[in-house]
Short mmCIF file of C-alpha atoms and ligand atoms in Angstrom, two decimals:
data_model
loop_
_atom_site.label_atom_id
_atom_site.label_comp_id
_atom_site.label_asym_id
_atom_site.label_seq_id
_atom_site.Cartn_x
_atom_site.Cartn_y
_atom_site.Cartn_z
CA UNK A 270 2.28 6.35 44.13
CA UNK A 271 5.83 7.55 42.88
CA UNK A 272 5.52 9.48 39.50
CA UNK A 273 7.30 7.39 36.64
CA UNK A 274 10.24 8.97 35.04
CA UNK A 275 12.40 8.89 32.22
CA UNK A 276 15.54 10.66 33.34
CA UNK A 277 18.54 9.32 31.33
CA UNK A 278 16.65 7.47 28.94
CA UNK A 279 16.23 8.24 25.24
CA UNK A 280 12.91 7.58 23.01
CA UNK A 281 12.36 7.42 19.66
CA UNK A 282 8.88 7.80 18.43
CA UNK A 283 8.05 7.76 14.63
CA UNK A 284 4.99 9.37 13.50
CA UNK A 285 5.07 11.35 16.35
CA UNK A 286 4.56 15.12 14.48
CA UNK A 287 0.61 14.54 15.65
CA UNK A 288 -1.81 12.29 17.07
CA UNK A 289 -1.26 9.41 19.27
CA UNK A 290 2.94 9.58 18.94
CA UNK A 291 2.39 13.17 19.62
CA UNK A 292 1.21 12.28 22.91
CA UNK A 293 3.62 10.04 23.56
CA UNK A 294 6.48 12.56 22.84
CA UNK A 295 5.12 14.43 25.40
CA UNK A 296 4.53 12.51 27.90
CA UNK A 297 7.76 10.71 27.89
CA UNK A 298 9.52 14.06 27.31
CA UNK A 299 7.34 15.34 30.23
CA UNK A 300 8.79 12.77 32.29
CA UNK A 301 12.26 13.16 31.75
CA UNK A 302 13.09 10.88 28.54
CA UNK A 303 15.45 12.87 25.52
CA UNK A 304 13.17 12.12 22.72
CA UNK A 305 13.28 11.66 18.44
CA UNK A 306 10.49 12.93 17.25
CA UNK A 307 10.02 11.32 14.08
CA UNK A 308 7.80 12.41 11.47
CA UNK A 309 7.69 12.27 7.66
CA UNK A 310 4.92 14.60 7.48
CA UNK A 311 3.02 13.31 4.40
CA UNK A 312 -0.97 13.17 3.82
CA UNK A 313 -2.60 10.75 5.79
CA UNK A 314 -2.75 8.67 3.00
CA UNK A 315 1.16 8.49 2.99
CA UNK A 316 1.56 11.09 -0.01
CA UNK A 317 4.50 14.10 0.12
CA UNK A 318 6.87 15.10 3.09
CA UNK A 319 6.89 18.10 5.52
CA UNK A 320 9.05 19.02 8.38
CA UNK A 321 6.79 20.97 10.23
CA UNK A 322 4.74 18.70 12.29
CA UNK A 323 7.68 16.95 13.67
CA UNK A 324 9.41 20.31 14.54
CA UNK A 325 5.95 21.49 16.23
CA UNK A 326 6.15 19.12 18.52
CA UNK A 327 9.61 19.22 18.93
CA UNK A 328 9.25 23.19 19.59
CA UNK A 329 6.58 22.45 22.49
CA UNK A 330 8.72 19.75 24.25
CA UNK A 331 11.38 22.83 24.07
CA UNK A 332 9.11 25.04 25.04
CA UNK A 333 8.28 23.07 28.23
CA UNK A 334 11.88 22.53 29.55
CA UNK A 335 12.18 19.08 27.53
CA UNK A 336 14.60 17.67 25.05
CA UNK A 337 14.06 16.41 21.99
CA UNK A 338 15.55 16.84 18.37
CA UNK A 339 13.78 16.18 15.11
CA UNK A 340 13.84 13.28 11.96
CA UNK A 341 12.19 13.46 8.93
CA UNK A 342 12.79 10.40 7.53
CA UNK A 343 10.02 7.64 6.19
CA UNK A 344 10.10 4.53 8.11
CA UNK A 345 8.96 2.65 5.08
CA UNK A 346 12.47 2.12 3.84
CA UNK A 347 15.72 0.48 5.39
CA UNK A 348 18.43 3.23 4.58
CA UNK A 349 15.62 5.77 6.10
CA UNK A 350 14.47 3.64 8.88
CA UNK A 351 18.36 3.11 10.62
CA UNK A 352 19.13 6.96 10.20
CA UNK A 353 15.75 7.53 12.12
CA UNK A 354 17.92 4.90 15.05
CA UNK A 355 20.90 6.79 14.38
CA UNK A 356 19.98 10.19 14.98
CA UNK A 357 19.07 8.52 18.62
CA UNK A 358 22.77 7.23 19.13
CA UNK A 359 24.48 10.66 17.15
CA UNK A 360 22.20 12.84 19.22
CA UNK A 361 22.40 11.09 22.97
CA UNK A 362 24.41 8.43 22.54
CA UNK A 363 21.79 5.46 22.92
CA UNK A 364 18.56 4.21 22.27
CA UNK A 365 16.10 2.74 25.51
CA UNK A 366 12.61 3.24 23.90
CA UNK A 367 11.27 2.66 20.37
CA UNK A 368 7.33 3.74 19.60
CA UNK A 369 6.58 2.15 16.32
CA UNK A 370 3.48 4.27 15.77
CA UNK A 371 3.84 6.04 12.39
CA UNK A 372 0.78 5.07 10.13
CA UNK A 373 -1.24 5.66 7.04
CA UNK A 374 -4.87 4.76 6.18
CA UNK A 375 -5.64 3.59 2.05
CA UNK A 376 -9.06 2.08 2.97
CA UNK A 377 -10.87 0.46 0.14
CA UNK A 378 -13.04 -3.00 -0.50
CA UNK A 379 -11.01 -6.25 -1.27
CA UNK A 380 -11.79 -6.00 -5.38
CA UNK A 381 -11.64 -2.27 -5.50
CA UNK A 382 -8.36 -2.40 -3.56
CA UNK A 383 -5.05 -1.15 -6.02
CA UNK A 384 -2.18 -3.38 -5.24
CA UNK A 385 -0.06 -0.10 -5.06
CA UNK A 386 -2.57 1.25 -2.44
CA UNK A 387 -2.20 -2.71 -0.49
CA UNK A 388 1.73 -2.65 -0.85
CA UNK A 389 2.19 1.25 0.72
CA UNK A 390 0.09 0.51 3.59
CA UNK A 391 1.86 -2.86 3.87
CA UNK A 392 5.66 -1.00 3.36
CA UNK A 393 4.41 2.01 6.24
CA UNK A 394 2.82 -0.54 8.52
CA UNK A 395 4.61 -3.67 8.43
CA UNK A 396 8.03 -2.96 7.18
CA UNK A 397 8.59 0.37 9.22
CA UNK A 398 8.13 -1.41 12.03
CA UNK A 399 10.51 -4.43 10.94
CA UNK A 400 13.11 -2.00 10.05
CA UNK A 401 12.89 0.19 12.68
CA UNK A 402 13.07 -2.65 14.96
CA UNK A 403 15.46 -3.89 13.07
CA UNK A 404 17.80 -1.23 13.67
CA UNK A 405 16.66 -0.55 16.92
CA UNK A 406 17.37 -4.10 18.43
CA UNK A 407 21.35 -4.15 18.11
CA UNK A 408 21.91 -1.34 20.09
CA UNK A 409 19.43 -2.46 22.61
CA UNK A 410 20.63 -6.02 22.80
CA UNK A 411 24.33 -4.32 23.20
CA UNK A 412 23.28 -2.66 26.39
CA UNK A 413 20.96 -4.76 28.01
CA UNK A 414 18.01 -2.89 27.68
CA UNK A 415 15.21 -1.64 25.64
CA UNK A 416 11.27 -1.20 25.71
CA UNK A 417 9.87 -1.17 22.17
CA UNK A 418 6.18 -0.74 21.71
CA UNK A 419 4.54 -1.22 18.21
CA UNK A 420 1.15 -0.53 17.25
CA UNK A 421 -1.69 -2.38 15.85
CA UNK A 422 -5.44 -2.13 15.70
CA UNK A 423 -8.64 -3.34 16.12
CA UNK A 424 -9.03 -3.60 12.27
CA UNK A 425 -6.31 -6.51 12.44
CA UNK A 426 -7.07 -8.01 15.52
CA UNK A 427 -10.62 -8.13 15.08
CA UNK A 428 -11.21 -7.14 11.48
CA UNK A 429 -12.70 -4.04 9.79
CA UNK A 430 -14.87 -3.51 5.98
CA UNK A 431 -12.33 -2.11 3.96
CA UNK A 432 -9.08 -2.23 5.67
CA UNK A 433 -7.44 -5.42 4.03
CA UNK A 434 -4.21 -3.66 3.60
CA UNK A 435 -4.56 -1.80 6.87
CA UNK A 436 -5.59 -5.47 9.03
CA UNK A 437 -2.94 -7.69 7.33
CA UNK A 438 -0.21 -5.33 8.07
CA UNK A 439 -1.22 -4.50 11.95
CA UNK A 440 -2.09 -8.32 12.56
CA UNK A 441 2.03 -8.40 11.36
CA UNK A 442 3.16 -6.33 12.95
CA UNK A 443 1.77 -8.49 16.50
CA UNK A 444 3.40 -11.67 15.28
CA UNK A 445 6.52 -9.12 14.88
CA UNK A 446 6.32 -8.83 17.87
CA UNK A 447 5.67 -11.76 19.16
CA UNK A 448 8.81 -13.03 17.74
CA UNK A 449 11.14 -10.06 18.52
CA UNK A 450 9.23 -11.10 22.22
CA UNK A 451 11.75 -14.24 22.24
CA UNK A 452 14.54 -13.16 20.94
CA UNK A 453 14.73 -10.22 23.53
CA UNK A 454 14.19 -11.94 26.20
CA UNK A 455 17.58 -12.93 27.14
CA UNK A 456 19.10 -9.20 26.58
CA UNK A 457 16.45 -7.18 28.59
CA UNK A 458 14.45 -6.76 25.04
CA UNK A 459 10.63 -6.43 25.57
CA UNK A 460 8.67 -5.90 22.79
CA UNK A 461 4.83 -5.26 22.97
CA UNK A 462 1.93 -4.16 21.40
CA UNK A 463 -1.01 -1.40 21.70
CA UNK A 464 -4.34 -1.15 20.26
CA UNK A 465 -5.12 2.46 20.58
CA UNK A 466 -8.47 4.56 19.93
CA UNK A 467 -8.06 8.26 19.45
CA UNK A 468 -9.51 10.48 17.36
CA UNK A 469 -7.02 11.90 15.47
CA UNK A 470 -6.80 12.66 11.45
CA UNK A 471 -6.71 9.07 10.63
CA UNK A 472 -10.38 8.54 12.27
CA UNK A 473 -11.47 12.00 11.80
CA UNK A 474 -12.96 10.62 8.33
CA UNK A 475 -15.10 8.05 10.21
CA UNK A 476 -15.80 9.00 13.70
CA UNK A 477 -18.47 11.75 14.14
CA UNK A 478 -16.63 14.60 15.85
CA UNK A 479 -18.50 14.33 19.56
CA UNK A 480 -16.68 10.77 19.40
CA UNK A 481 -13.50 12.38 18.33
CA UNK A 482 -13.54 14.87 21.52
CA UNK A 483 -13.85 11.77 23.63
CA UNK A 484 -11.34 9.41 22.83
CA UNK A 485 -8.67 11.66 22.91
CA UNK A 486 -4.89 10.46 22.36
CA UNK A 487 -3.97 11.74 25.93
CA UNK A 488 -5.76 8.73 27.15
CA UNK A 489 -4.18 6.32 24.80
CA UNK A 490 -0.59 7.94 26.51
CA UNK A 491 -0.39 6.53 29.65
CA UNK A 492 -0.57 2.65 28.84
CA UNK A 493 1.62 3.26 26.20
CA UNK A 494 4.25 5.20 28.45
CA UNK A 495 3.51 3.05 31.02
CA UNK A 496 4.67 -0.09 28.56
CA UNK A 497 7.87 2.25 27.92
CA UNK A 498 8.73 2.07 31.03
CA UNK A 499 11.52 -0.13 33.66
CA UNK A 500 8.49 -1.30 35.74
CA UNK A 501 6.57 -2.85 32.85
CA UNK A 502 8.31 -6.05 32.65
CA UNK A 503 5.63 -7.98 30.04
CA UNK A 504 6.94 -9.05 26.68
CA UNK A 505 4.68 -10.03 23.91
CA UNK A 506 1.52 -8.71 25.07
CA UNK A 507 -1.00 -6.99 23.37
CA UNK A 508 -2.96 -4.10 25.49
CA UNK A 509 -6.00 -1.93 23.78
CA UNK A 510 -6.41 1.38 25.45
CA UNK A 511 -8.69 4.45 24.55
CA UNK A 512 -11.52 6.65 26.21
CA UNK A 513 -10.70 5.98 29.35
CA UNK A 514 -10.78 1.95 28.55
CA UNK A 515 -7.64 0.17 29.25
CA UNK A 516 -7.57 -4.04 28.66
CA UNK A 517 -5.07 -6.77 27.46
CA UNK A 518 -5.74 -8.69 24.10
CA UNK A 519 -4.62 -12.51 23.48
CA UNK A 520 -4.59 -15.09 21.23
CA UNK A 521 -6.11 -18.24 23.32
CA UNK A 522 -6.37 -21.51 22.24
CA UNK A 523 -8.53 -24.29 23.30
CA UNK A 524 -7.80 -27.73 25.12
CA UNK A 525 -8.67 -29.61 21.78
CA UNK A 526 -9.33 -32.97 20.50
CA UNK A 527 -6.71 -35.59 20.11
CA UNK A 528 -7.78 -38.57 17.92
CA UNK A 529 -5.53 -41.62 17.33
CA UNK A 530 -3.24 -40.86 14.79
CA UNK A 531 -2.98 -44.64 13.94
CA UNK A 532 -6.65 -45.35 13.66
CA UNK A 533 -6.96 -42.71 10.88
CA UNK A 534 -8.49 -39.06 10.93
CA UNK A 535 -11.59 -38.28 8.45
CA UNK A 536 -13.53 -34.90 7.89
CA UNK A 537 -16.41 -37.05 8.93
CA UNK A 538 -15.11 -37.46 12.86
CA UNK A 539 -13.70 -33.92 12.62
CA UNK A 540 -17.34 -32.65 12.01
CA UNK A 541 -18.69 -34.93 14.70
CA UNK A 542 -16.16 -33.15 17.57
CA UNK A 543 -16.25 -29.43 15.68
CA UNK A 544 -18.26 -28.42 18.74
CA UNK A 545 -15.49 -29.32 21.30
CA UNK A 546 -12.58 -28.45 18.63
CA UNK A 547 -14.27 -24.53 18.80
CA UNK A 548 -14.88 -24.76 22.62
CA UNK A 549 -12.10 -22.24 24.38
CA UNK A 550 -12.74 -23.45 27.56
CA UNK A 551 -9.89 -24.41 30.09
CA UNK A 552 -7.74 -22.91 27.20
CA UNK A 553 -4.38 -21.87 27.21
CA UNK A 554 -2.57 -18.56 25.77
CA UNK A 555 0.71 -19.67 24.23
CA UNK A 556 4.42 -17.82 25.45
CA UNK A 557 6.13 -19.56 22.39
CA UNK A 558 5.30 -21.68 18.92
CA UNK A 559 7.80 -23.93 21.12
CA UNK A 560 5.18 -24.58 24.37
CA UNK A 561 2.11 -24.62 21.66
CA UNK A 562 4.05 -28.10 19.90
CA UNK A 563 5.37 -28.97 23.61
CA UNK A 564 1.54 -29.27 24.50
CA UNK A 565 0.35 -30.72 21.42
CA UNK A 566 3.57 -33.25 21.53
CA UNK A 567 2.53 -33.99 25.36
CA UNK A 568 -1.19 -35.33 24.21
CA UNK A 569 -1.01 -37.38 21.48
CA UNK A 570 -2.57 -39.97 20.87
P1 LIG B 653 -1.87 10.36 12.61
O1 LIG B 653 -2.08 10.43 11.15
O2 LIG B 653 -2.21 11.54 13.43
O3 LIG B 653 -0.37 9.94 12.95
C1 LIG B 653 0.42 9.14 12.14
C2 LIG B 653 1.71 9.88 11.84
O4 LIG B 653 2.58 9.03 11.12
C3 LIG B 653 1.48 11.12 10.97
O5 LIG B 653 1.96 12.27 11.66
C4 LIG B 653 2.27 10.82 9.70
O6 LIG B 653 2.86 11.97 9.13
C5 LIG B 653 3.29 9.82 10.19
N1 LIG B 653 3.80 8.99 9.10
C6 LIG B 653 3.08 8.42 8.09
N2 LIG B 653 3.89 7.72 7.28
C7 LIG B 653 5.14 7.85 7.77
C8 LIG B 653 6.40 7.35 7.38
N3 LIG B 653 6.53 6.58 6.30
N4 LIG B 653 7.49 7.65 8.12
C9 LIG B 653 7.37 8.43 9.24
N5 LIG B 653 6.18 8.96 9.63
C10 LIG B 653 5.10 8.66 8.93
O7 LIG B 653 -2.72 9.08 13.11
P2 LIG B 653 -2.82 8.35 14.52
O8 LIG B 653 -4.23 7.96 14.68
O9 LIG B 653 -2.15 9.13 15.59
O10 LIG B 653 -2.02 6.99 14.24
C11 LIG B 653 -0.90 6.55 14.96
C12 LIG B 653 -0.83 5.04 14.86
O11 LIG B 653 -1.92 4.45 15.56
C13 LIG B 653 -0.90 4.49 13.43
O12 LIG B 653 -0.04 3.39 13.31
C14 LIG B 653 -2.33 4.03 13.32
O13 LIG B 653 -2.51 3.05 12.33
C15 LIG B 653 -2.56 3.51 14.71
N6 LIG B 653 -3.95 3.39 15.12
C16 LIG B 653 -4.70 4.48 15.37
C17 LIG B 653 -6.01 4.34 15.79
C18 LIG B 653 -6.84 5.50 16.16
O14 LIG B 653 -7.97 5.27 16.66
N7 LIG B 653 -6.39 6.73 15.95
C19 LIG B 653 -6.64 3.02 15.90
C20 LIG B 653 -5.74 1.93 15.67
C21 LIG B 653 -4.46 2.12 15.27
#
């Protein structure tokens, strides 16, 4: 099997100063790619700046023959999140790869939940991706070409006790990118997801460390490189990886029930069919809003 490389291309990765987008940096940079190491370098509750973990990393890229430069901006704001894209283009002329990784944890139950701590996790999560993206995109659509991977997590896809904030803002960030999905398509755009599990400082507070040891973010790397890559040609798709475990994620939606829109609907008949309303079976997983309404336009009654 021919090794995948990277030669020529140019990654940005935000959060990348440890943990998973650590991994990533090195990988990619391991392989070839000219990579941004973004990091802002606050707590991992998203409080104070520091330079030094994204210059770490950038040192040991260095260190091993690689390239790479460093940003310290937040993604969390627009003006911050395009000079994160810019020092891409200012530094090697182009962006081919964006890894919207960078993350925070504010964990608390729904009523004991501040709205500050909600809207910070919302502002890392959600709209560092979006602007990121944002400012990512143009340059990519320009040229034809990009790979850009965002990250979500089992707490949004499949919910988690006190991670509101945290599972609104991943579960986002996948119909983010299930929209920036179509809109790339025609310019050689693809834009995917990854459901990681690593232990790194954001789990370190709930995994026991035994667990931690196993799941490293080394094995998280190659899916996520893997997505980075020219061979992966899947938009929109949502891929878990960690431990060793690597497996696709969808949203699927069952056959259905069409009643006669003429004859009237009631709860009553609803509740009569719920069983075969629920039933997944012979199901279909949707490539656009447009093909869900084509199918639902196609059946009715
Ligand atoms: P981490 O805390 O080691 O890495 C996150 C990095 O993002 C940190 O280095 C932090 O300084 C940086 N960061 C935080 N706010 C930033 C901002 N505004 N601008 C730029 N950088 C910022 O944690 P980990 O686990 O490596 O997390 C990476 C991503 O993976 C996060 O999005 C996280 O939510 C997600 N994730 C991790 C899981 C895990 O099992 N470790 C599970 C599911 C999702």
């Amino acid at each position: 099997m021919s090794e995948l490389r990277f030669d020529g291309k140019v990654a940005v990765i935000t959060g990348a100063g440890g943990g998973l987008g650590e991994a990533y940096a090195l990988m990619l940079a391991g392989r070839g790619a000219r990579v941004v190491v973004n990091d802002l370098g606050g707590t991992f509750d998203g409080k104070g700046s520091d330079s030094t973990p994204a210059q770490k990393v950038v040192d040991q890229i260095k260190a091993a023959g690689g390239e790479a430069i460093a940003n310290y901006e937040s993604v969390s704001e627009w003006e911050s999140a395009q000079k994160i894209i810019q020092a891409a283009v200012d530094s090697y002329g182009k962006i081919d790869i964006l890894i919207n990784n960078a993350g925070i944890l504010r964990d608390k139950s729904l009523l004991k939940m501040e709205i500050a701590d909600y809207l910070k996790v919302i502002e890392v999560h959600l709209h560092g991706t979006f602007f990121c993206t944002k400012a990512a995109f143009g340059p990519m659509r320009e040229q034809g070409y990009g790979r850009i991977v965002s990250t979500a997590s089992a707490a949004g896809v499949y919910g988690n006790f006190g991670q509101t904030n945290y599972g609104a803002a991943k579960m986002g960030i996948v119909g983010l990118m299930n929209c920036v999905c179509q809109e790339g398509a025609r310019y050689g755009v693809l834009a995917n997801t990854v459901v990681p599990t690593a232990g790194t400082r954001l789990t370190a507070t709930v995994m026991p460390p035994d667990v931690v040891d196993k799941v490293k973010p080394e094995y998280v790397a190659p899916m996520v490189v893997y997505m980075c890559s020219e061979k992966f040609q899947e938009s929109g798709k949502i891929f878990t990886a960690g431990g060793g475990y690597f497996s696709r994620a969808a949203i699927v939606e069952g056959p259905g029930v069409f009643f006669d829109t003429e004859a009237g609907i009631t709860p009553d008949m609803i509740a009569g069919k719920i069983e075969q309303i629920s039933a997944l079976e012979g199901g279909s997983e949707y490539d656009s809003a447009m093909d869900q309404t084509g199918y639902v336009l196609s059946k009715m009654i």
